[in-house]
Coordinates of C-alpha atoms and ligand atoms in Angstrom, one line a residue:
X1 CA 3.7 -11.8 -24.0
X2 CA 5.8 -9.5 -24.3
X3 CA 5.8 -6.1 -26.3
X4 CA 9.2 -4.6 -26.9
X5 CA 7.6 -1.7 -28.8
X6 CA 8.1 0.3 -25.6
X7 CA 11.7 1.4 -24.0
X8 CA 12.4 -0.2 -20.6
X9 CA 14.7 2.8 -19.4
X10 CA 12.0 5.0 -19.9
X11 CA 9.7 2.9 -17.7
X12 CA 12.5 2.1 -14.9
X13 CA 13.1 6.2 -15.1
X14 CA 9.6 6.9 -14.2
X15 CA 10.2 4.9 -11.1
X16 CA 13.7 6.8 -10.6
X17 CA 12.3 9.7 -10.9
X18 CA 9.3 10.0 -8.6
X19 CA 11.9 8.2 -5.4
X20 CA 14.3 11.4 -6.2
X21 CA 11.4 13.7 -6.3
X22 CA 10.7 12.4 -3.2
X23 CA 14.2 12.3 -1.7
X24 CA 14.6 15.8 -2.8
X25 CA 18.0 14.8 -4.9
X26 CA 20.2 17.1 -6.9
X27 CA 20.1 17.3 -10.5
X28 CA 24.0 16.1 -10.3
X29 CA 23.0 13.8 -8.1
X30 CA 20.0 12.1 -10.6
X31 CA 22.3 12.2 -12.9
X32 CA 24.7 10.6 -11.5
X33 CA 22.6 8.0 -10.3
X34 CA 21.0 7.4 -13.9
X35 CA 23.9 7.2 -15.9
X36 CA 25.5 3.9 -16.2
X37 CA 29.0 3.7 -15.2
X38 CA 30.5 1.5 -17.6
X39 CA 28.9 -0.1 -21.0
X40 CA 30.5 -2.7 -23.3
X41 CA 28.8 -3.4 -26.4
X42 CA 30.6 -6.9 -28.0
X43 CA 30.0 -9.0 -31.3
X44 CA 30.4 -12.3 -30.8
X45 CA 31.2 -14.7 -33.9
X46 CA 30.5 -18.6 -33.1
X47 CA 31.6 -21.2 -35.1
X48 CA 28.1 -23.2 -35.9
X49 CA 28.0 -26.9 -35.7
X50 CA 27.4 -27.0 -39.8
X51 CA 30.4 -25.2 -40.3
X52 CA 28.9 -21.7 -40.6
X53 CA 29.7 -18.6 -38.9
X54 CA 27.0 -16.6 -36.6
X55 CA 27.8 -13.2 -35.5
X56 CA 25.6 -12.4 -32.1
X57 CA 25.9 -8.9 -30.4
X58 CA 26.5 -8.9 -26.6
X59 CA 26.2 -6.4 -23.9
X60 CA 27.4 -6.3 -20.3
X61 CA 26.0 -2.9 -18.5
X62 CA 27.6 -1.8 -14.9
X63 CA 25.4 0.4 -13.9
X64 CA 26.7 1.4 -10.7
X65 CA 29.1 0.3 -7.6
X66 CA 29.2 2.6 -5.3
X67 CA 28.2 -0.2 -2.5
X68 CA 30.3 -2.9 -3.7
X69 CA 31.1 -4.3 -7.1
X70 CA 28.7 -5.0 -9.8
X71 CA 26.7 -7.5 -9.7
X72 CA 24.0 -9.1 -12.2
X73 CA 22.5 -11.6 -14.0
X74 CA 23.4 -12.4 -18.1
X75 CA 20.4 -13.0 -20.1
X76 CA 20.2 -15.3 -23.8
X77 CA 17.0 -13.9 -25.7
X78 CA 15.9 -11.9 -28.5
X79 CA 14.9 -9.0 -26.8
X80 CA 18.0 -8.7 -25.1
X81 CA 19.2 -5.1 -26.4
X82 CA 20.8 -2.5 -24.8
X83 CA 17.6 -0.4 -24.0
X84 CA 16.7 -3.5 -21.5
X85 CA 20.0 -4.6 -20.9
X86 CA 20.5 -1.3 -19.2
X87 CA 17.0 -0.6 -17.4
X88 CA 18.0 -4.0 -15.8
X89 CA 21.4 -3.0 -14.9
X90 CA 19.6 -0.1 -12.9
X91 CA 17.3 -2.0 -11.3
X92 CA 20.1 -4.6 -10.2
X93 CA 21.5 -1.6 -8.2
X94 CA 18.5 -0.4 -6.7
X95 CA 17.8 -4.1 -5.7
X96 CA 21.3 -4.5 -4.2
X97 CA 20.4 -1.6 -2.0
X98 CA 17.4 -2.2 -0.6
X99 CA 18.5 -5.7 -0.1
X100 CA 21.0 -4.4 1.6
X101 CA 23.9 -6.2 0.1
X102 CA 27.2 -5.4 -0.5
X103 CA 27.1 -4.6 -4.7
X104 CA 26.3 -2.5 -7.3
X105 CA 24.4 -3.2 -10.2
X106 CA 24.9 -4.6 -13.2
X107 CA 23.3 -6.8 -16.1
X108 CA 24.5 -8.2 -19.1
X109 CA 22.8 -9.9 -22.4
X110 CA 23.2 -11.9 -25.7
X111 CA 19.8 -10.8 -28.1
X112 CA 19.7 -14.8 -29.4
X113 CA 17.0 -17.4 -29.1
X114 CA 19.2 -19.9 -27.0
X115 CA 16.8 -22.4 -28.1
X116 CA 18.0 -22.4 -31.8
X117 CA 21.6 -23.6 -30.5
X118 CA 23.1 -26.8 -29.6
X119 CA 24.9 -26.6 -26.2
X120 CA 28.0 -27.1 -28.0
X121 CA 27.1 -24.0 -29.6
X122 CA 25.7 -22.3 -27.0
X123 CA 29.2 -23.3 -24.7
X124 CA 31.2 -21.3 -28.1
X125 CA 29.4 -18.7 -27.3
X126 CA 29.5 -18.6 -23.5
X127 CA 33.4 -18.7 -24.5
X128 CA 33.5 -16.2 -26.8
X129 CA 31.0 -13.6 -24.7
X130 CA 32.9 -14.1 -21.6
X131 CA 36.8 -13.7 -23.3
X132 CA 35.4 -10.3 -25.1
X133 CA 34.1 -9.1 -21.2
X134 CA 36.8 -10.5 -18.7
X135 CA 38.7 -7.4 -18.6
X136 CA 35.7 -5.8 -16.8
X137 CA 35.0 -9.3 -14.7
X138 CA 36.5 -10.4 -11.2
X139 CA 35.3 -11.5 -8.1
X140 CA 35.7 -7.9 -6.9
X141 CA 34.9 -5.5 -9.8
X142 CA 32.0 -7.5 -11.5
X143 CA 29.9 -11.1 -10.5
X144 CA 27.8 -12.4 -13.4
X145 CA 24.8 -15.0 -12.7
X146 CA 22.1 -16.8 -14.6
X147 CA 19.3 -15.2 -15.9
X148 CA 16.5 -15.5 -18.3
X149 CA 18.3 -18.2 -20.8
X150 CA 20.9 -18.9 -19.1
X151 CA 21.7 -21.1 -16.1
X152 CA 24.4 -23.0 -13.7
X153 CA 25.9 -25.0 -17.1
X154 CA 26.2 -21.1 -18.5
X155 CA 27.7 -20.3 -15.1
X156 CA 30.1 -23.2 -14.7
X157 CA 31.6 -21.7 -18.5
X158 CA 32.2 -18.6 -18.1
X159 CA 33.8 -19.5 -15.0
X160 CA 36.0 -22.0 -16.5
X161 CA 37.2 -19.3 -19.7
X162 CA 37.7 -16.7 -16.9
X163 CA 39.7 -19.3 -15.5
X164 CA 41.7 -19.9 -18.2
X165 CA 42.7 -16.6 -18.0
X166 CA 43.2 -15.3 -15.0
X167 CA 43.9 -18.6 -12.4
X168 CA 41.1 -20.5 -10.8
X169 CA 38.4 -18.5 -9.5
X170 CA 34.9 -19.7 -8.7
X171 CA 33.6 -15.9 -7.2
X172 CA 34.0 -14.3 -10.3
X173 CA 30.4 -16.1 -11.0
X174 CA 27.1 -16.9 -9.0
X175 CA 24.7 -20.0 -10.2
X176 CA 26.9 -22.1 -10.5
X177 CA 26.5 -26.0 -10.0
X178 CA 27.0 -27.0 -6.8
X179 CA 29.9 -29.4 -7.6
X180 CA 31.5 -26.6 -8.8
X181 CA 31.4 -24.2 -6.0
X182 CA 27.6 -23.3 -6.5
X183 CA 25.4 -22.9 -3.0
X184 CA 22.9 -25.2 -1.5
X185 CA 19.2 -23.4 -2.5
X186 CA 20.5 -21.2 -4.4
X187 CA 18.6 -22.3 -8.4
X188 CA 15.4 -22.0 -6.0
X189 CA 16.3 -19.0 -4.1
X190 CA 14.3 -16.5 -5.9
X191 CA 11.0 -18.5 -5.9
X192 CA 11.7 -18.9 -1.9
X193 CA 12.5 -15.4 -1.4
X194 CA 8.7 -14.7 -3.5
X195 CA 7.1 -17.2 -1.5
X196 CA 8.7 -15.1 1.7
X197 CA 7.4 -12.3 0.9
X198 CA 4.0 -13.1 -0.1
X199 CA 3.2 -15.2 3.4
X200 CA 4.3 -11.8 5.3
X201 CA 2.4 -9.7 3.0
X202 CA -1.0 -11.9 3.1
X203 CA -0.7 -12.2 6.7
X204 CA -0.2 -8.3 6.9
X205 CA -3.3 -8.1 4.2
X206 CA -5.7 -10.3 7.2
X207 CA -5.7 -13.1 3.7
X208 CA -6.1 -16.8 4.5
X209 CA -2.9 -18.5 3.6
X210 CA -4.4 -22.0 3.5
X211 CA -5.9 -22.7 -0.1
X212 CA -5.7 -19.2 -1.6
X213 CA -6.0 -18.9 -4.8
X214 CA -2.4 -18.2 -6.9
X215 CA -2.0 -17.9 -10.9
X216 CA 1.3 -18.3 -12.4
X217 CA 2.2 -16.4 -15.9
X218 CA 5.6 -18.0 -17.0
X219 CA 6.9 -21.3 -15.6
X220 CA 10.8 -21.2 -16.0
X221 CA 13.4 -21.2 -13.3
X222 CA 11.6 -18.0 -11.2
X223 CA 7.9 -19.8 -11.9
X224 CA 8.0 -23.1 -11.6
X225 CA 10.1 -23.0 -8.1
X226 CA 7.8 -20.2 -6.7
X227 CA 4.7 -22.8 -7.6
X228 CA 6.4 -25.7 -5.9
X229 CA 7.3 -23.9 -2.7
X230 CA 4.1 -22.1 -2.1
X231 CA 2.1 -25.7 -3.2
X232 CA 4.2 -26.9 -0.2
X233 CA 2.9 -23.9 1.8
X234 CA -0.8 -24.9 1.5
X235 CA -1.4 -22.1 -1.1
X236 CA -4.0 -23.4 -4.2
X237 CA -2.0 -22.9 -7.3
X238 CA -5.2 -23.1 -9.6
X239 CA -3.6 -21.6 -12.8
X240 CA -0.2 -21.9 -14.5
X241 CA 0.6 -20.5 -18.1
X242 CA 3.8 -20.2 -20.2
X243 CA 4.0 -19.3 -23.9
X244 CA 2.9 -21.8 -25.4
X245 CA -0.7 -22.0 -23.3
X246 CA -2.0 -22.4 -19.5
X247 CA -3.8 -25.4 -17.9
X248 CA -6.4 -24.0 -15.4
X249 CA -7.9 -26.2 -12.2
X250 CA -9.7 -24.4 -9.7
X251 CA -9.5 -27.0 -6.7
X252 CA -5.4 -26.5 -7.6
X253 CA -2.6 -28.2 -9.8
X254 CA -0.7 -30.7 -9.0
X255 CA 2.4 -28.6 -9.1
X256 CA 4.9 -32.0 -8.6
X257 CA 3.1 -33.6 -11.3
X258 CA 3.1 -30.4 -13.7
X259 CA 6.6 -29.2 -13.3
X260 CA 8.2 -32.9 -13.5
X261 CA 5.6 -32.7 -17.2
X262 CA 7.4 -29.2 -17.9
X263 CA 10.7 -30.9 -17.7
X264 CA 9.8 -33.2 -20.1
X265 CA 7.8 -31.3 -22.4
X266 CA 9.5 -28.1 -22.1
X267 CA 5.8 -27.1 -22.2
X268 CA 2.9 -26.9 -19.2
X269 CA 0.6 -26.7 -22.7
X270 CA -1.2 -30.5 -22.8
X271 CA -1.2 -31.2 -18.9
X272 CA -4.1 -33.3 -18.2
X273 CA -4.5 -32.5 -14.9
X274 CA -6.3 -29.0 -15.8
X275 CA -8.1 -27.6 -18.5
X276 CA -5.4 -26.4 -21.4
X277 CA -6.7 -22.8 -22.2
X278 CA -5.0 -20.1 -24.2
X279 CA -2.1 -18.4 -22.6
X280 CA -3.5 -15.4 -22.1
X281 CA -6.4 -16.6 -20.2
X282 CA -4.7 -16.5 -17.2
X283 CA -5.4 -12.6 -17.3
X284 CA -8.8 -14.1 -16.2
X285 CA -8.4 -16.5 -14.1
X286 CA -10.4 -15.7 -10.9
X287 CA -7.4 -15.5 -7.9
X288 CA -6.2 -14.1 -4.6
X289 CA -2.4 -13.4 -6.0
X290 CA -1.4 -12.7 -9.5
X291 CA 2.4 -13.6 -9.9
X292 CA 3.7 -12.5 -13.2
X293 CA 7.0 -14.5 -13.4
X294 CA 8.1 -14.1 -17.1
X295 CA 9.2 -11.3 -18.8
X296 CA 8.4 -7.2 -19.0
X297 CA 5.2 -5.7 -19.9
X298 CA 2.8 -8.8 -19.1
X299 CA 0.5 -6.5 -17.0
X300 CA -0.3 -3.3 -19.5
X301 CA -3.5 -1.3 -19.6
X302 CA -5.0 -3.7 -21.6
X303 CA -5.2 -6.3 -19.0
X304 CA -4.6 -4.9 -16.0
X305 CA -8.1 -2.8 -15.8
X306 CA -10.0 -6.7 -14.9
X307 CA -7.0 -8.6 -13.8
X308 CA -9.4 -10.6 -11.4
X309 CA -7.0 -10.8 -8.4
X310 CA -6.3 -9.1 -4.6
X311 CA -2.6 -8.8 -4.7
X312 CA 0.0 -8.9 -7.5
X313 CA 3.5 -10.6 -6.9
X314 CA 6.1 -9.5 -9.2
X315 CA 8.3 -11.9 -9.3
X316 CA 9.7 -11.3 -13.1
X317 CA 11.7 -8.3 -13.7
X318 CA 9.7 -5.1 -14.1
X319 CA 6.6 -6.9 -15.4
X320 CA 3.8 -4.6 -15.0
X321 CA 4.3 -1.2 -17.1
X322 CA 3.6 2.1 -15.4
X323 CA 0.0 2.5 -16.9
X324 CA -0.9 -0.6 -15.3
X325 CA 1.2 0.2 -12.0
X326 CA -1.6 3.1 -12.1
X327 CA -5.0 1.4 -13.1
X328 CA -4.0 -1.3 -10.1
X329 CA -3.1 1.6 -7.4
X330 CA -6.8 3.0 -9.0
X331 CA -8.3 -0.2 -8.2
X332 CA -6.8 -0.7 -4.9
X333 CA -5.1 -4.0 -6.0
X334 CA -1.5 -3.7 -3.6
X335 CA 1.3 -4.6 -6.0
X336 CA 4.8 -6.2 -3.9
X337 CA 7.5 -4.8 -6.7
X338 CA 10.1 -6.7 -8.5
X339 CA 13.5 -5.2 -6.8
X340 CA 12.0 -7.0 -3.2
X341 CA 9.9 -9.8 -4.7
X342 CA 12.9 -11.4 -6.8
X343 CA 15.5 -10.6 -4.5
X344 CA 16.0 -14.0 -3.3
X345 CA 18.2 -14.6 -6.3
X346 CA 20.9 -12.5 -5.9
X347 CA 21.0 -12.3 -1.9
X348 CA 21.6 -16.2 -1.9
X349 CA 24.0 -15.1 -5.1
X350 CA 25.6 -13.1 -2.5
X351 CA 25.8 -15.9 -0.1
X352 CA 27.5 -18.3 -2.6
X353 CA 30.3 -15.4 -3.3
X354 CA 30.7 -15.7 0.4
X355 CA 31.1 -19.2 0.9
X356 CA 33.7 -18.9 -2.0
X357 CA 36.1 -16.7 -0.9
X358 CA 35.9 -18.0 2.8
X359 CA 36.4 -21.6 1.1
X360 CA 33.4 -22.9 3.5
X361 CA 30.1 -24.1 2.4
X362 CA 26.2 -23.6 4.2
X363 CA 23.7 -26.2 4.6
X364 CA 20.8 -25.5 2.5
X365 CA 19.0 -24.8 6.0
X366 CA 21.3 -21.9 6.5
X367 CA 21.0 -20.3 3.0
X368 CA 16.9 -20.4 3.1
X369 CA 17.2 -19.2 7.2
X370 CA 20.0 -16.1 6.1
X371 CA 17.3 -15.8 3.2
X372 CA 13.9 -15.1 4.8
X373 CA 15.8 -13.0 7.4
X374 CA 16.9 -10.6 4.9
X375 CA 14.4 -10.6 2.8
X376 CA 11.9 -10.5 5.3
X377 CA 13.6 -7.5 7.0
X378 CA 13.8 -5.2 3.1
X379 CA 10.1 -6.1 3.2
X380 CA 9.2 -4.8 6.7
X381 CA 11.2 -1.7 5.4
X382 CA 9.1 -0.9 2.4
X383 CA 6.1 -1.8 4.1
X384 CA 6.7 0.5 7.6
X385 CA 8.0 3.6 4.4
X386 CA 4.8 2.9 2.5
X387 CA 2.7 3.6 5.6
X388 CA 4.7 6.5 6.5
X389 CA 4.7 8.5 3.6
X390 CA 1.1 7.0 2.0
X391 CA 3.0 5.8 -0.7
X392 CA 2.6 2.4 -3.0
X393 CA 4.9 -0.6 -2.2
X394 CA 7.3 0.5 -5.3
X395 CA 7.4 3.9 -4.5
X396 CA 9.1 3.0 -1.0
X397 CA 11.4 0.4 -2.1
X398 CA 12.6 2.5 -5.1
X399 CA 12.5 5.4 -2.2
X400 CA 15.2 3.1 -0.3
X401 CA 17.1 1.4 -2.8
X402 CA 18.0 5.2 -4.0
X403 CA 18.5 7.1 -0.8
X404 CA 21.0 4.1 0.2
X405 CA 23.2 4.7 -2.9
X406 CA 22.7 8.5 -2.9
X407 CA 23.9 8.3 0.8
X408 CA 27.0 6.3 -0.3
X409 CA 28.1 8.4 -2.6
X410 CA 28.0 11.3 -1.0
X411 CA 29.9 9.1 1.9
X412 CA 32.5 8.4 -0.8
X413 CA 33.2 12.0 -1.6
X414 CA 33.9 11.8 -5.2
X415 CA 32.7 14.7 -6.7
Ligands
LIG501 N1 19.1 -12.3 -12.6 C1 18.7 -12.1 -11.0 C2 18.1 -10.8 -10.9 O1 17.5 -10.7 -12.0 C3 20.1 -12.8 -10.0 C4 20.8 -11.8 -10.2 C5 22.1 -12.3 -9.1 O2 22.5 -13.4 -9.1 O3 23.7 -11.4 -9.9 O4 18.1 -10.5 -10.2

């Protein structure tokens, strides 16, 4: 699925440059917005279960904190190198600004395949990483969260390790287990936010929601929650793909059964409720909405020209290359961009942080209502900017995010 030769930073930079041009920002301001404020690369020695010592490489990139503490996930993935973590950190800055939540942007990562480590090894690795970056973290400094390859358990270990050094403080990470101060609705939040955006967009585009055909590429946290909630809303999930294969069913997959199957087998491949196909066949399934919910660079110049869809909903971070973006634009296929569509995760992280600071918990209903309110407001702002400026949704979303951060820099007056 993912190709690692291209530079993620260069791709994200193209979107930034376009927004900066439109806003007429000075070269100095652009440089302030592009350069990460702080970066840390750490070596993480871990004693493995067989007594060997392995050394992993980890990062925390703090891109910008002008609008509030740094915020962003920690990714465990073989591709989580400096280039990728930097690109994703900057996307967090534009995402938090677009969603208008009081955080900056950061990202962390460790280059490894988490499936090759036992739980005990992952626990030791996470603690060592946390210890190595602890001086950068804090409820009002930098607040990590889960991303690809990490989950609520990872956050529990991070919180515990940070607590051993600085005292009990659950608001130092978000996406925790509910029992340790996590928020109701956080696990499903990214998928749910994507459904909220899609429903609004379909109405605006004059598309029928009930029975609309949806193809979902990726069935991890985001893809599976998206599919479950979209299915409940009456959309028809006609295909789902992961690294091991895809399953297709023109009359709609039984998503609760597929989710159950995937939980047990750790893949959708082999599910009997549909036709089993190759992973890449997902790009040729006739659908109304295509949802990349896996890695970067899923949509490329190779598949964008023939992708049989009416709309692309970017649930993953940076799933579309700039070339693919251009091709989709020429074909008149609207692309709802990542920093808007997957902003539900960090929005509910903000609610979790707020609840922790207040030592008070909200009901899931309240979380979901507030999420809808915020993400729909961001969607509306993007649509009206795109209409007014005659640009794509991605250009509009970036322009709003970049403008808010630039304005905060001016107001702080620190140069
Ligand atoms: N990793 C998620 C993202 O890319 C969530 C980040 C957070 O909650 O801080 O948006």
